[in-house]
Every structure is written in structure tokens, then in C-alpha cells.
Amino acid sequence: WPMPRPAPPVSLRPRHLSVTEIEKLIRDPYAIFARHVLRLQPLENLGGAVEPRLRGILFHDALRRYADSGERSLAAVLQAGQEAFFPYIAHPDVRHFWWPGFKRMATAFVTEDAVLRTGIAASLTERKARLGLVIAGVEHSLRARIDRIDVSQRGAARIIDYKTGTVPSARQIETGLNPQLTLEAAILRHGECEGQPPAEVEDLVYIRTSGGRPPLEVFPLSAMKGLADVRAVAEAHLAGLRALLERYLDAGQPYVPRAAMFKERDASDYDHLSRFAEWSRGGT
């Protein structure tokens, strides 16, 4: 059974994608084909199991509530967490694992947040941003929902992304396999962002809010090898995005499955549709 290589008419191909979908287009193009051309959405788990991605959603929602509260204390973080987790707290995974992990993370977060806010004029959370692009005469758009933007007294910005899962390595970011934050920086510089005029981005930061051991870790990209000049990397990734989108304006460019998965054993939402278990045994 051969690997599928769908190449739909150019007129049916998506032209409006999010920064996370760009990573999907790089790593698993077939998933973009299935979602945007065939318009197929993954079904939720059956049998009452909570979706793993819900954990990240709850942590993000709690930290947004905390930021919006205007109060800066451990009690405020825990109150925000209780509000976010309450609708799901009856589920054993949420009650016995996710919520205790959040409480561990909250203690570390308050200390780190105080450091991050030093010298900051404004801190914006969950902001929608958009960048219009014209590729080979065809209009495209790139959108993002930025977790947090810290604006310094000088007007420079720092973009922060909260992650409950694995943080990409410096190499994965530098090579463009994980361009989420760098593309967000390009949008903030060249596009539109609610409540924030265009700004130069001086740093990009991942904060791993896992609640594990350790409960919180901070990864500034400017401190990673090969990423010290985040502005230059962001511009390079924007140029790479233009080239990528232009490639998919070629009618012969297929959407192949699992082109550059994070790990070979990782599952795609559309492995069953691409019949991965069958064609992977016999090559491509």
C-alpha cells in the first residue's frame, strides 16, 4: 500500500493558517490537507476519558485569569486555578494529577513572574495577532493567539509562551521545525496585534509550566546557542514561510503524511485516514 500523496487543486488549498498550523504543515502536511481541504476534524475520546490537550488549556486559562485579576500573589494564582479547573475537577485525572501539579507550579510561578515583571510597562495576555502576506500574487494570512507580551519601558517586546508539554530544542527552533514563537515575533513586528502597536521583539521565552519535577522551567531563546539574535531568526523564518507557502501554490506539490514528526513513534490525528500502519510496513 503506497504512501498517499494528495495534490488537490490550488484553489482548494488553505491560505489562512495559524502559527501552530505552520508547524503542522512542516511536520505533517497531510494533517493540513485533511483538516482544511477534506474538512475532517478529529473526534473526542470515547468512554469519558479527558483529552490530554485539555491540561494545557486549563493551565493557560488559569494563568490568563490570574493576569486579568490584577492581583499578584500565590493566593490569586490558586484562586484563578480553582475557577479554571472547577468544571472538570470531578474527573480523577484532573483532581488527582493535574490540579496538584498546578498548585506546585503556582508557587514557583509567582516568584518567576515577579522577576519577569521587573521594568515592564505593560503585560498583555491572550492577544490575537495577524499578518497579511502576498505570495506569488496570492493573498495569504498568518494568525496567532499570543500567550503573553511583556512591553518594556523602551517599547521593546518580549513574547512568552506557556507550555505544559515538551519545549522544543534550540536546534529545532533554529532550523525552523518549530517556528511558533519566531513567527509570532514576525507578526508583532510587521502585522497587527490587538492592544499593541508594531514592536521590535528583543526576546522569546518558553515557560514550561508542567507542575512536575521541577514544577516550572524558563527557557529564553536568546540564551540558546544559535538563537541569540532572535530578530534575525524571526526574519529568516518569515522568509522561509514565504517560500513554503509558495511551494504549495504549485499544483504538483503533494501533502504527504508525517514528513518530519517530532518523534517517529508520535501519532498523527490522521494516521488512520492515511493508512499509515499499512504503507509504513512496505516503504513509500
Short mmCIF file of C-alpha atoms in Angstrom, two decimals:
data_model
loop_
_atom_site.label_atom_id
_atom_site.label_comp_id
_atom_site.label_asym_id
_atom_site.label_seq_id
_atom_site.Cartn_x
_atom_site.Cartn_y
_atom_site.Cartn_z
CA TRP A 1 0.00 0.00 0.00
CA PRO A 2 1.70 3.25 -1.11
CA MET A 3 2.01 6.41 0.94
CA PRO A 4 -0.79 8.83 -0.04
CA ARG A 5 0.35 11.97 -1.85
CA PRO A 6 -2.78 14.09 -2.32
CA ALA A 7 -2.32 17.16 -4.50
CA PRO A 8 -5.66 19.00 -4.56
CA PRO A 9 -6.33 21.92 -6.92
CA VAL A 10 -4.55 25.07 -5.81
CA SER A 11 -7.89 26.84 -5.44
CA LEU A 12 -8.84 24.43 -2.61
CA ARG A 13 -5.62 24.79 -0.64
CA PRO A 14 -5.69 26.78 2.62
CA ARG A 15 -4.40 30.34 2.55
CA HIS A 16 -5.20 31.34 6.11
CA LEU A 17 -3.23 29.42 8.75
CA SER A 18 -2.16 29.85 12.36
CA VAL A 19 1.44 29.71 13.54
CA THR A 20 0.79 26.29 15.09
CA GLU A 21 -0.64 25.07 11.79
CA ILE A 22 2.54 26.19 10.03
CA GLU A 23 4.47 23.78 12.23
CA LYS A 24 1.92 21.12 11.28
CA LEU A 25 2.38 21.96 7.59
CA ILE A 26 6.12 21.38 8.03
CA ARG A 27 5.90 18.23 10.13
CA ASP A 28 2.70 16.55 8.92
CA PRO A 29 1.34 18.21 5.75
CA TYR A 30 -1.31 15.50 5.31
CA ALA A 31 -2.98 16.72 8.53
CA ILE A 32 -3.41 20.17 6.97
CA PHE A 33 -4.90 18.55 3.86
CA ALA A 34 -7.33 16.50 5.95
CA ARG A 35 -8.40 19.42 8.13
CA HIS A 36 -8.59 22.22 5.59
CA VAL A 37 -9.29 20.52 2.26
CA LEU A 38 -11.33 17.49 3.34
CA ARG A 39 -12.62 19.45 6.39
CA LEU A 40 -12.29 16.48 8.73
CA GLN A 41 -11.91 17.13 12.45
CA PRO A 42 -10.58 14.59 14.98
CA LEU A 43 -13.26 13.10 17.24
CA GLU A 44 -13.02 13.38 21.01
CA ASN A 45 -12.03 10.34 23.05
CA LEU A 46 -14.85 7.95 23.91
CA GLY A 47 -15.59 6.46 27.30
CA GLY A 48 -15.30 9.62 29.40
CA ALA A 49 -11.51 9.99 29.10
CA VAL A 50 -10.27 13.58 29.18
CA GLU A 51 -8.31 14.82 26.19
CA PRO A 52 -4.61 15.28 27.08
CA ARG A 53 -4.64 18.71 25.43
CA LEU A 54 -7.24 19.84 28.00
CA ARG A 55 -4.45 20.00 30.57
CA GLY A 56 -2.68 22.73 28.62
CA ILE A 57 -5.96 24.57 28.08
CA LEU A 58 -6.71 24.60 31.81
CA PHE A 59 -3.23 25.80 32.78
CA HIS A 60 -3.41 28.56 30.13
CA ASP A 61 -6.89 29.60 31.25
CA ALA A 62 -5.81 29.79 34.88
CA LEU A 63 -2.78 31.95 34.11
CA ARG A 64 -4.91 34.23 31.93
CA ARG A 65 -7.40 34.65 34.76
CA TYR A 66 -4.55 35.41 37.14
CA ALA A 67 -3.10 38.06 34.82
CA ASP A 68 -6.51 39.66 34.29
CA SER A 69 -7.20 39.79 38.04
CA GLY A 70 -4.54 42.45 38.57
CA GLU A 71 -3.54 40.86 41.87
CA ARG A 72 -0.03 39.41 42.22
CA SER A 73 0.08 36.72 44.89
CA LEU A 74 0.07 32.97 45.31
CA ALA A 75 -3.50 33.17 46.61
CA ALA A 76 -4.54 34.91 43.40
CA VAL A 77 -2.92 32.23 41.21
CA LEU A 78 -4.64 29.45 43.18
CA GLN A 79 -7.98 31.26 43.01
CA ALA A 80 -7.62 31.59 39.24
CA GLY A 81 -6.70 27.92 39.04
CA GLN A 82 -9.74 26.87 41.04
CA GLU A 83 -12.00 28.84 38.70
CA ALA A 84 -10.44 27.25 35.60
CA PHE A 85 -10.32 23.68 36.95
CA PHE A 86 -13.70 23.61 38.73
CA PRO A 87 -15.82 22.40 35.75
CA TYR A 88 -13.53 19.35 35.36
CA ILE A 89 -12.44 18.64 38.93
CA ALA A 90 -14.71 15.59 39.26
CA HIS A 91 -12.59 13.68 36.75
CA PRO A 92 -9.94 11.57 38.56
CA ASP A 93 -7.06 12.65 36.27
CA VAL A 94 -7.86 16.31 36.84
CA ARG A 95 -8.46 16.00 40.58
CA HIS A 96 -5.56 13.71 41.48
CA PHE A 97 -2.86 14.70 38.97
CA TRP A 98 -3.47 17.93 37.07
CA TRP A 99 -4.71 20.07 39.95
CA PRO A 100 -1.92 19.07 42.39
CA GLY A 101 0.57 19.74 39.59
CA PHE A 102 -0.91 23.17 39.03
CA LYS A 103 -0.59 24.01 42.73
CA ARG A 104 3.10 23.01 42.67
CA MET A 105 3.62 25.14 39.59
CA ALA A 106 1.77 28.13 41.09
CA THR A 107 4.26 28.54 43.93
CA ALA A 108 7.21 28.66 41.52
CA PHE A 109 5.31 30.82 39.04
CA VAL A 110 4.66 33.67 41.48
CA THR A 111 8.40 34.01 42.17
CA GLU A 112 9.36 33.87 38.49
CA ASP A 113 6.57 36.22 37.44
CA ALA A 114 7.82 38.88 39.86
CA VAL A 115 11.24 38.74 38.19
CA LEU A 116 9.77 38.91 34.70
CA ARG A 117 7.64 41.94 35.54
CA THR A 118 10.60 43.99 36.75
CA GLY A 119 10.97 47.04 34.48
CA ILE A 120 7.87 46.15 32.44
CA ALA A 121 5.49 48.93 31.38
CA ALA A 122 2.68 46.58 30.34
CA SER A 123 1.92 42.88 30.19
CA LEU A 124 -0.71 41.70 27.72
CA THR A 125 -2.24 38.22 27.70
CA GLU A 126 -4.02 36.07 25.10
CA ARG A 127 -3.77 38.63 22.28
CA LYS A 128 -4.92 37.87 18.75
CA ALA A 129 -2.45 38.88 16.06
CA ARG A 130 -2.43 38.70 12.27
CA LEU A 131 -0.05 39.24 9.38
CA GLY A 132 -1.16 39.52 5.76
CA LEU A 133 1.16 38.06 3.12
CA VAL A 134 1.06 38.19 -0.67
CA ILE A 135 2.74 35.09 -2.07
CA ALA A 136 3.21 34.92 -5.85
CA GLY A 137 0.33 37.36 -6.22
CA VAL A 138 -1.98 35.35 -3.94
CA GLU A 139 -3.19 36.74 -0.60
CA HIS A 140 -2.47 34.68 2.49
CA SER A 141 -2.72 35.42 6.19
CA LEU A 142 -0.91 34.16 9.26
CA ARG A 143 -2.63 34.38 12.64
CA ALA A 144 -1.67 33.76 16.23
CA ARG A 145 -3.02 33.98 19.75
CA ILE A 146 -0.02 35.11 21.76
CA ASP A 147 0.03 33.85 25.35
CA ARG A 148 1.79 36.89 26.78
CA ILE A 149 3.54 40.04 25.58
CA ASP A 150 5.67 41.98 28.07
CA VAL A 151 6.44 45.53 26.88
CA SER A 152 9.47 47.30 28.35
CA GLN A 153 9.71 50.99 29.22
CA ARG A 154 11.57 51.41 25.91
CA GLY A 155 8.70 49.91 23.95
CA ALA A 156 10.51 46.67 23.08
CA ALA A 157 8.58 43.44 23.47
CA ARG A 158 9.19 40.02 24.96
CA ILE A 159 6.90 37.21 23.87
CA ILE A 160 6.21 34.44 26.39
CA ASP A 161 4.63 31.07 25.62
CA TYR A 162 3.40 28.74 28.34
CA LYS A 163 3.84 25.03 27.67
CA THR A 164 2.77 22.10 29.82
CA GLY A 165 4.49 19.66 27.45
CA THR A 166 7.91 19.40 25.86
CA VAL A 167 9.79 22.58 24.96
CA PRO A 168 11.48 22.41 21.55
CA SER A 169 15.26 22.32 21.44
CA ALA A 170 17.39 25.20 20.20
CA ARG A 171 18.23 23.18 17.10
CA GLN A 172 14.58 22.51 16.29
CA ILE A 173 13.79 26.20 16.62
CA GLU A 174 16.84 27.41 14.70
CA THR A 175 16.19 25.11 11.74
CA GLY A 176 12.58 26.25 11.54
CA LEU A 177 10.91 22.97 12.54
CA ASN A 178 9.31 24.77 15.49
CA PRO A 179 8.73 28.33 14.28
CA GLN A 180 5.80 29.28 16.54
CA LEU A 181 7.49 31.96 18.65
CA THR A 182 9.70 33.32 15.88
CA LEU A 183 6.70 33.72 13.59
CA GLU A 184 4.81 35.41 16.42
CA ALA A 185 7.73 37.84 16.65
CA ALA A 186 7.48 38.50 12.90
CA ILE A 187 3.73 39.13 13.22
CA LEU A 188 4.28 41.55 16.12
CA ARG A 189 6.87 43.45 14.09
CA HIS A 190 5.14 43.56 10.71
CA GLY A 191 1.46 42.83 11.35
CA GLU A 192 -1.41 43.69 13.66
CA CYS A 193 -1.96 42.76 17.30
CA GLU A 194 -4.93 43.77 19.43
CA GLY A 195 -3.97 46.37 22.00
CA GLN A 196 -0.33 46.56 20.90
CA PRO A 197 1.25 48.60 18.07
CA PRO A 198 4.04 47.01 15.98
CA ALA A 199 7.13 46.45 18.11
CA GLU A 200 10.61 45.04 17.95
CA VAL A 201 10.88 41.77 19.85
CA GLU A 202 14.03 41.51 21.92
CA ASP A 203 13.44 38.06 23.38
CA LEU A 204 11.25 35.00 23.09
CA VAL A 205 10.66 32.84 26.16
CA TYR A 206 9.17 29.43 26.75
CA ILE A 207 7.93 28.81 30.28
CA ARG A 208 7.31 25.12 30.95
CA THR A 209 4.51 25.01 33.48
CA SER A 210 4.35 21.24 33.89
CA GLY A 211 3.91 21.11 37.66
CA GLY A 212 6.31 18.15 37.72
CA ARG A 213 9.90 17.94 38.89
CA PRO A 214 10.81 20.77 38.58
CA PRO A 215 7.35 22.36 38.56
CA LEU A 216 8.40 25.28 36.35
CA GLU A 217 11.28 25.98 33.94
CA VAL A 218 12.15 29.11 31.97
CA PHE A 219 13.81 28.94 28.53
CA PRO A 220 14.75 32.32 26.99
CA LEU A 221 15.62 31.73 23.33
CA SER A 222 18.24 34.49 23.42
CA ALA A 223 20.26 32.31 25.82
CA MET A 224 20.16 29.30 23.49
CA LYS A 225 23.01 28.56 21.10
CA GLY A 226 22.26 29.85 17.61
CA LEU A 227 19.30 31.98 18.76
CA ALA A 228 20.96 34.96 20.44
CA ASP A 229 19.72 37.33 17.70
CA VAL A 230 16.03 36.47 17.87
CA ARG A 231 15.12 39.25 15.43
CA ALA A 232 17.35 37.82 12.73
CA VAL A 233 16.00 34.30 13.31
CA ALA A 234 12.42 35.61 13.15
CA GLU A 235 13.10 37.34 9.82
CA ALA A 236 14.74 34.19 8.44
CA HIS A 237 11.74 32.10 9.45
CA LEU A 238 9.36 34.59 7.86
CA ALA A 239 11.32 34.30 4.61
CA GLY A 240 11.19 30.51 4.96
CA LEU A 241 7.43 30.67 5.46
CA ARG A 242 7.04 32.66 2.26
CA ALA A 243 9.00 30.01 0.37
CA LEU A 244 6.94 27.22 1.97
CA LEU A 245 3.62 28.80 1.07
CA GLU A 246 4.80 29.45 -2.47
CA ARG A 247 5.72 25.76 -2.79
CA TYR A 248 2.12 24.80 -2.01
CA LEU A 249 0.88 27.09 -4.79
CA ASP A 250 2.42 24.55 -7.18
CA ALA A 251 -0.34 22.16 -8.28
CA GLY A 252 2.14 19.28 -8.21
CA GLN A 253 3.17 19.79 -4.56
CA PRO A 254 1.55 16.98 -2.51
CA TYR A 255 0.55 16.97 1.16
CA VAL A 256 2.47 13.94 2.36
CA PRO A 257 1.88 12.42 5.81
CA ARG A 258 4.41 12.51 8.64
CA ALA A 259 7.12 14.43 6.80
CA ALA A 260 9.13 15.42 9.88
CA MET A 261 7.42 14.17 13.03
CA PHE A 262 8.85 15.25 16.37
CA LYS A 263 9.42 11.57 17.17
CA GLU A 264 8.94 8.68 14.76
CA ARG A 265 6.60 6.93 17.19
CA ASP A 266 4.39 10.02 17.64
CA ALA A 267 0.84 9.59 16.42
CA SER A 268 -0.94 11.89 13.99
CA ASP A 269 -4.65 12.59 14.28
CA TYR A 270 -4.99 11.32 10.72
CA ASP A 271 -2.81 8.18 10.72
CA HIS A 272 -5.92 6.03 10.23
CA LEU A 273 -7.01 8.11 7.24
CA SER A 274 -3.59 7.95 5.58
CA ARG A 275 -3.45 4.20 6.42
CA PHE A 276 -0.04 4.72 7.98
CA ALA A 277 0.02 1.25 9.55
CA GLU A 278 -0.19 -0.27 6.08
CA TRP A 279 2.13 1.83 3.94
CA SER A 280 4.78 2.21 6.66
CA ARG A 281 5.46 -1.53 6.52
CA GLY A 282 6.26 -1.53 2.82
CA GLY A 283 8.07 1.77 2.33
CA THR A 284 6.71 4.62 0.23
#
